[in-house]
Coordinates of C-alpha atoms in Angstrom, one line a residue:
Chain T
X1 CA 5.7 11.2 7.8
X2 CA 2.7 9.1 8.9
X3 CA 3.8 5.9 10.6
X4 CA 1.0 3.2 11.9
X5 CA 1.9 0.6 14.9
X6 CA 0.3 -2.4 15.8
X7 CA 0.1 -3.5 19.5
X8 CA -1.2 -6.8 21.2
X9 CA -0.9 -10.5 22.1
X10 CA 1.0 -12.7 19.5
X11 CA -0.9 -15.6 21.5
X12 CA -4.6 -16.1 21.7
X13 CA -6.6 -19.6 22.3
X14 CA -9.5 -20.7 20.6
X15 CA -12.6 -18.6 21.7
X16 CA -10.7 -15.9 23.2
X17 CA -11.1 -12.3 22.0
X18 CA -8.2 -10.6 20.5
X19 CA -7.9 -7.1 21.3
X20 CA -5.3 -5.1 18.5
X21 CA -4.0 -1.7 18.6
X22 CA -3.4 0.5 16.2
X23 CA -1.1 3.8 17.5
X24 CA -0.7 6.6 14.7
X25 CA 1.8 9.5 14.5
X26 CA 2.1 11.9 11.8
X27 CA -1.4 12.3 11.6
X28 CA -4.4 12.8 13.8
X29 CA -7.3 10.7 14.1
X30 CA -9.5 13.6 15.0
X31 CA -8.8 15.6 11.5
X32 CA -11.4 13.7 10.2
X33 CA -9.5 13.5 6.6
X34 CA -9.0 9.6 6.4
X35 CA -10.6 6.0 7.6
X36 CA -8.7 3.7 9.6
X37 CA -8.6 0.1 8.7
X38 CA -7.6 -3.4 9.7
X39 CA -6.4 -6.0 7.5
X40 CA -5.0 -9.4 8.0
X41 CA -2.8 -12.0 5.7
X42 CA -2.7 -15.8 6.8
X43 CA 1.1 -17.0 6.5
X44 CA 1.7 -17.6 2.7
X45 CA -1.9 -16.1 1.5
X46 CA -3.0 -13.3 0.3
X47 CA -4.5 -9.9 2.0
X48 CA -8.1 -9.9 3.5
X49 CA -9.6 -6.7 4.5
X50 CA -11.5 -6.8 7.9
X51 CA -13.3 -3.3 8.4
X52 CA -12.3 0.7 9.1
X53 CA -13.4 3.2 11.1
X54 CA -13.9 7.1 10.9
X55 CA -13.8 9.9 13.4
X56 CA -17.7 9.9 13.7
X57 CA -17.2 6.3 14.7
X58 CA -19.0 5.1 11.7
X59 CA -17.7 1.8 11.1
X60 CA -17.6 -0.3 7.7
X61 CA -16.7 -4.6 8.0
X62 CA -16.2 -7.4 5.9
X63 CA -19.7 -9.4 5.5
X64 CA -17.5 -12.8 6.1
X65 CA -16.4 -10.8 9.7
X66 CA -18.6 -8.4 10.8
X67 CA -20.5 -10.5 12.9
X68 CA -17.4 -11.3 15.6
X69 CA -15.7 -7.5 14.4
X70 CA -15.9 -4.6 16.6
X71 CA -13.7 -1.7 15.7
X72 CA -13.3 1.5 17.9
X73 CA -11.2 4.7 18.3
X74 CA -9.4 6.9 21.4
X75 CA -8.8 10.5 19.5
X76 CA -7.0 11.1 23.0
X77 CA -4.3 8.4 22.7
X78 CA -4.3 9.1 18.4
X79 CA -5.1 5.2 18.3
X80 CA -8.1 2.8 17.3
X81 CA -8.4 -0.3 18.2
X82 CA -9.8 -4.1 16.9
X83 CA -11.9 -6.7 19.0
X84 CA -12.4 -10.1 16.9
X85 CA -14.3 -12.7 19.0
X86 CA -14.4 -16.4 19.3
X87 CA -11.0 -16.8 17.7
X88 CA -10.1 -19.7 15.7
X89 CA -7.1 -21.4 14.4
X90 CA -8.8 -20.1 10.7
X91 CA -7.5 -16.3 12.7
X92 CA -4.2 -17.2 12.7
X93 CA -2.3 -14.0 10.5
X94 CA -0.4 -11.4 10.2
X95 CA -3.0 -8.5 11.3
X96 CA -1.8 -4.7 10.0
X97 CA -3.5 -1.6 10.4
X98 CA -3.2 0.9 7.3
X99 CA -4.9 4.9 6.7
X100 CA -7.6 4.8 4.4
X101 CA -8.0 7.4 1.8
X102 CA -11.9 7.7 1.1
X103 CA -12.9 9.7 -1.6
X104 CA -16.5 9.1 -2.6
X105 CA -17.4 11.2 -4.9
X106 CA -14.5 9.9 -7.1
X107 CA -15.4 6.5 -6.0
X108 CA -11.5 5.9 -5.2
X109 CA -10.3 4.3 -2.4
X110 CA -7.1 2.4 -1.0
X111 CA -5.0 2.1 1.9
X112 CA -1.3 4.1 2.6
X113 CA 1.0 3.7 4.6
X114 CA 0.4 0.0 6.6
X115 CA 2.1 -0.6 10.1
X116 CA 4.2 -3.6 9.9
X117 CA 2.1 -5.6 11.3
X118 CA 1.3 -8.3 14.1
X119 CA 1.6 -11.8 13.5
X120 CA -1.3 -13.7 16.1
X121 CA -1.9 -17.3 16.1
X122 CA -4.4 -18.8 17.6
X123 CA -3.6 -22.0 19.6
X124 CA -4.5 -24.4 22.5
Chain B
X1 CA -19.7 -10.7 -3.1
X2 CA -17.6 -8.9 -5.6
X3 CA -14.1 -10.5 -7.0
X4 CA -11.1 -9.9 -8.8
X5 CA -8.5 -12.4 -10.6
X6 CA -4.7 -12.6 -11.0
X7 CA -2.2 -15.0 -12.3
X8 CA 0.1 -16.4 -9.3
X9 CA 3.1 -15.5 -11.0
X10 CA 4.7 -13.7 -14.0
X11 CA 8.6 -14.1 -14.6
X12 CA 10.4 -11.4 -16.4
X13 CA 14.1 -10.3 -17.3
X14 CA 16.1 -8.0 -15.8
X15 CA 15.5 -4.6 -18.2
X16 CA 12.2 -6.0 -19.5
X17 CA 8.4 -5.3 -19.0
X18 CA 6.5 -7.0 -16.6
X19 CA 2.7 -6.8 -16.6
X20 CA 0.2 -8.1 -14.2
X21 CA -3.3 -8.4 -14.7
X22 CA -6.5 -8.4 -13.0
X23 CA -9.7 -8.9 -13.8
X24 CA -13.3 -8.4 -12.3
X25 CA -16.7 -7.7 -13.9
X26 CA -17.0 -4.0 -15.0
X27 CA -13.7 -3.5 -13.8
X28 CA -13.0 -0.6 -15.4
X29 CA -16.2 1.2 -13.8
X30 CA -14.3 1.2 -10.5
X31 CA -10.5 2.1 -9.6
X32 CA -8.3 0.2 -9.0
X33 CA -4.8 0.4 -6.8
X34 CA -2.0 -1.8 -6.6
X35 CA 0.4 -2.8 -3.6
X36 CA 3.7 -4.5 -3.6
X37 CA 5.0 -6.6 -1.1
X38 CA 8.5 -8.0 -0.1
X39 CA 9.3 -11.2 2.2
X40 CA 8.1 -10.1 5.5
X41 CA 7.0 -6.5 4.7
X42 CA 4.2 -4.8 5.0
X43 CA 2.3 -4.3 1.4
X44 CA 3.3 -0.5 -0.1
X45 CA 1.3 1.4 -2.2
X46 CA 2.5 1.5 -5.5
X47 CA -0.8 2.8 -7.9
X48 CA -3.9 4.4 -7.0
X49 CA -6.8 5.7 -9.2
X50 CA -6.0 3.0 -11.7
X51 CA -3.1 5.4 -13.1
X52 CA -1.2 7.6 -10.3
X53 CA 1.7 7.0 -8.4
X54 CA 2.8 8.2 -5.4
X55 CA 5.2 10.3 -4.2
X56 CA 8.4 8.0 -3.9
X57 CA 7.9 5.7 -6.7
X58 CA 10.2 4.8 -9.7
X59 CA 8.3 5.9 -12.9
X60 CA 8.9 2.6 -14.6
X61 CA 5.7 2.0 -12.6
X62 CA 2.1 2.4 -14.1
X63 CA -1.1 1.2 -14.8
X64 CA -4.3 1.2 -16.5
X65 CA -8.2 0.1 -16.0
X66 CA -10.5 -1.0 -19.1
X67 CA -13.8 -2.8 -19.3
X68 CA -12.8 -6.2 -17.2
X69 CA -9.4 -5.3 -16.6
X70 CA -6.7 -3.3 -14.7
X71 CA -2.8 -3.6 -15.7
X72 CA 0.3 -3.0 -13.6
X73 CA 3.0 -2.4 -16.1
X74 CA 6.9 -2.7 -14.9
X75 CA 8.9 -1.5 -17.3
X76 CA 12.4 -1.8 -17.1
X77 CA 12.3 -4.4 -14.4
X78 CA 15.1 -4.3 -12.0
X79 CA 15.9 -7.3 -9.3
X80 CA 14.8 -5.0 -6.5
X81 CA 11.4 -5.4 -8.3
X82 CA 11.0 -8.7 -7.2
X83 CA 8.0 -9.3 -4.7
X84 CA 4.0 -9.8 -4.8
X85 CA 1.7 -7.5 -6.3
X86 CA -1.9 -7.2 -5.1
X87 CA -4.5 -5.5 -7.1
X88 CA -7.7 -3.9 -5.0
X89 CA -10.9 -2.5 -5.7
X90 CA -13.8 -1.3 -3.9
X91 CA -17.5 -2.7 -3.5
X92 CA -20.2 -1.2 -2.1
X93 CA -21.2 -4.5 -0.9
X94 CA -18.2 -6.1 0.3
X95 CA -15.5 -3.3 1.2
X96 CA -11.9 -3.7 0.1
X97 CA -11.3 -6.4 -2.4
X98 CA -8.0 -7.6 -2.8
X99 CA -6.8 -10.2 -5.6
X100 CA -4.4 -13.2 -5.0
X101 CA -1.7 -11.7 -5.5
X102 CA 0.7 -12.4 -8.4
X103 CA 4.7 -13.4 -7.3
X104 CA 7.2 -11.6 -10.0
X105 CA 10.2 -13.0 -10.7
X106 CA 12.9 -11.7 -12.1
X107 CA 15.4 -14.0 -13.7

């Protein structure tokens, strides 16, 4: 059973750089069978999905993001990690990481299981 | 940037059929999954591929994908069927597109 955790400050002030981590068990990073992703959900809103990452360290963001995203990945420690810049209060959310399942010759992709998630706000 | 639409919230009673839409230009020339999510969950996969459901799920879930849009059908609602439902899709442009989400309640 593949199970996702998310590490990291619940605390960040404006223009600080949040650092998440994803930790994954039941499955191995370095298979290269899946994308890893971040998504976040402001309190009360709906999901937003920030960018992913494969073995080869080929990384995908959102265009509203990717500017302040930086995603990476440690095979050895079965985790990969988010850096999001310049926080703002706008950051403020519940940030989960989730397996992607990319098949692009079917053109089908979604996201399975999620971690539980990480609620950060941003605050001075 | 690519978008897709749902309605904030469809009520339904217990034992009946729920249906969700969403709805995004050419729709039906992508596929589309849908998550639910409980109060303070994280979201769980509960279509993919427009029709398939995965290992785990009641039955009484399904779905389909035409033209402009993509319908998660509940049938036989049950209370425990109470949550938000997010529809998603994938652009080559923007990523993962999510909808609003749409709140079922059942009464």
């Amino acid at each position: 059973q593949v199970q996702l955790q998310e590490s990291g400050p619940g605390l960040m002030k404006p223009s600080q750089t949040l650092s998440l981590t994803c930790t994954v068990s039941g499955d191995s990073l370095s298979s290269g069978n899946n994308y890893w992703s971040w998504i976040r959900q402001p309190a009360g809103k709906g999901l937003e999905w920030i960018g992913r990452i494969y073995v080869s360290g080929s990384t995908n963001s959102n265009p509203s993001l990717q500017s302040r995203v930086t995603i990476s990945m440690d095979t050895s420690k079965n985790q990969f990690s988010l850096n999001l810049s310049s926080m703002t209060a706008a950051d403020t959310a519940v940030y989960f990481c989730a397996r992607d399942h990319v098949n692009n010759a079917l053109g089908s992709f979604h996201l399975d299981p999620w971690g539980p998630g990480i609620l950060v706000t941003v605050s001075s | 940037s690519y978008e897709v639409t749902q309605p904030p919230s469809v009520s339904v009673s217990p034992g009946q059929t729920a249906s969700i839409t969403c709805s995004g230009h050419r729709l039906g020339d992508k596929y589309v999954c849908w998550y639910q999510q409980k109060p303070g969950q994280s979201p769980v996969l509960v279509i993919y591929q427009d029709t398939k459901r995965p290992s785990g799920i009641p039955e009484r879930f399904s779905g389909s994908n035409s033209d402009h849009i993509a319908t998660l059908t509940i049938s036989g609602t049950q209370a425990m069927d109470e949550a938000d439902y997010y529809c998603q899709a994938w652009d080559s442009s923007t990523g993962y597109v999510f909808g609003s989400g749409t709140r079922v309640t059942v009464l």
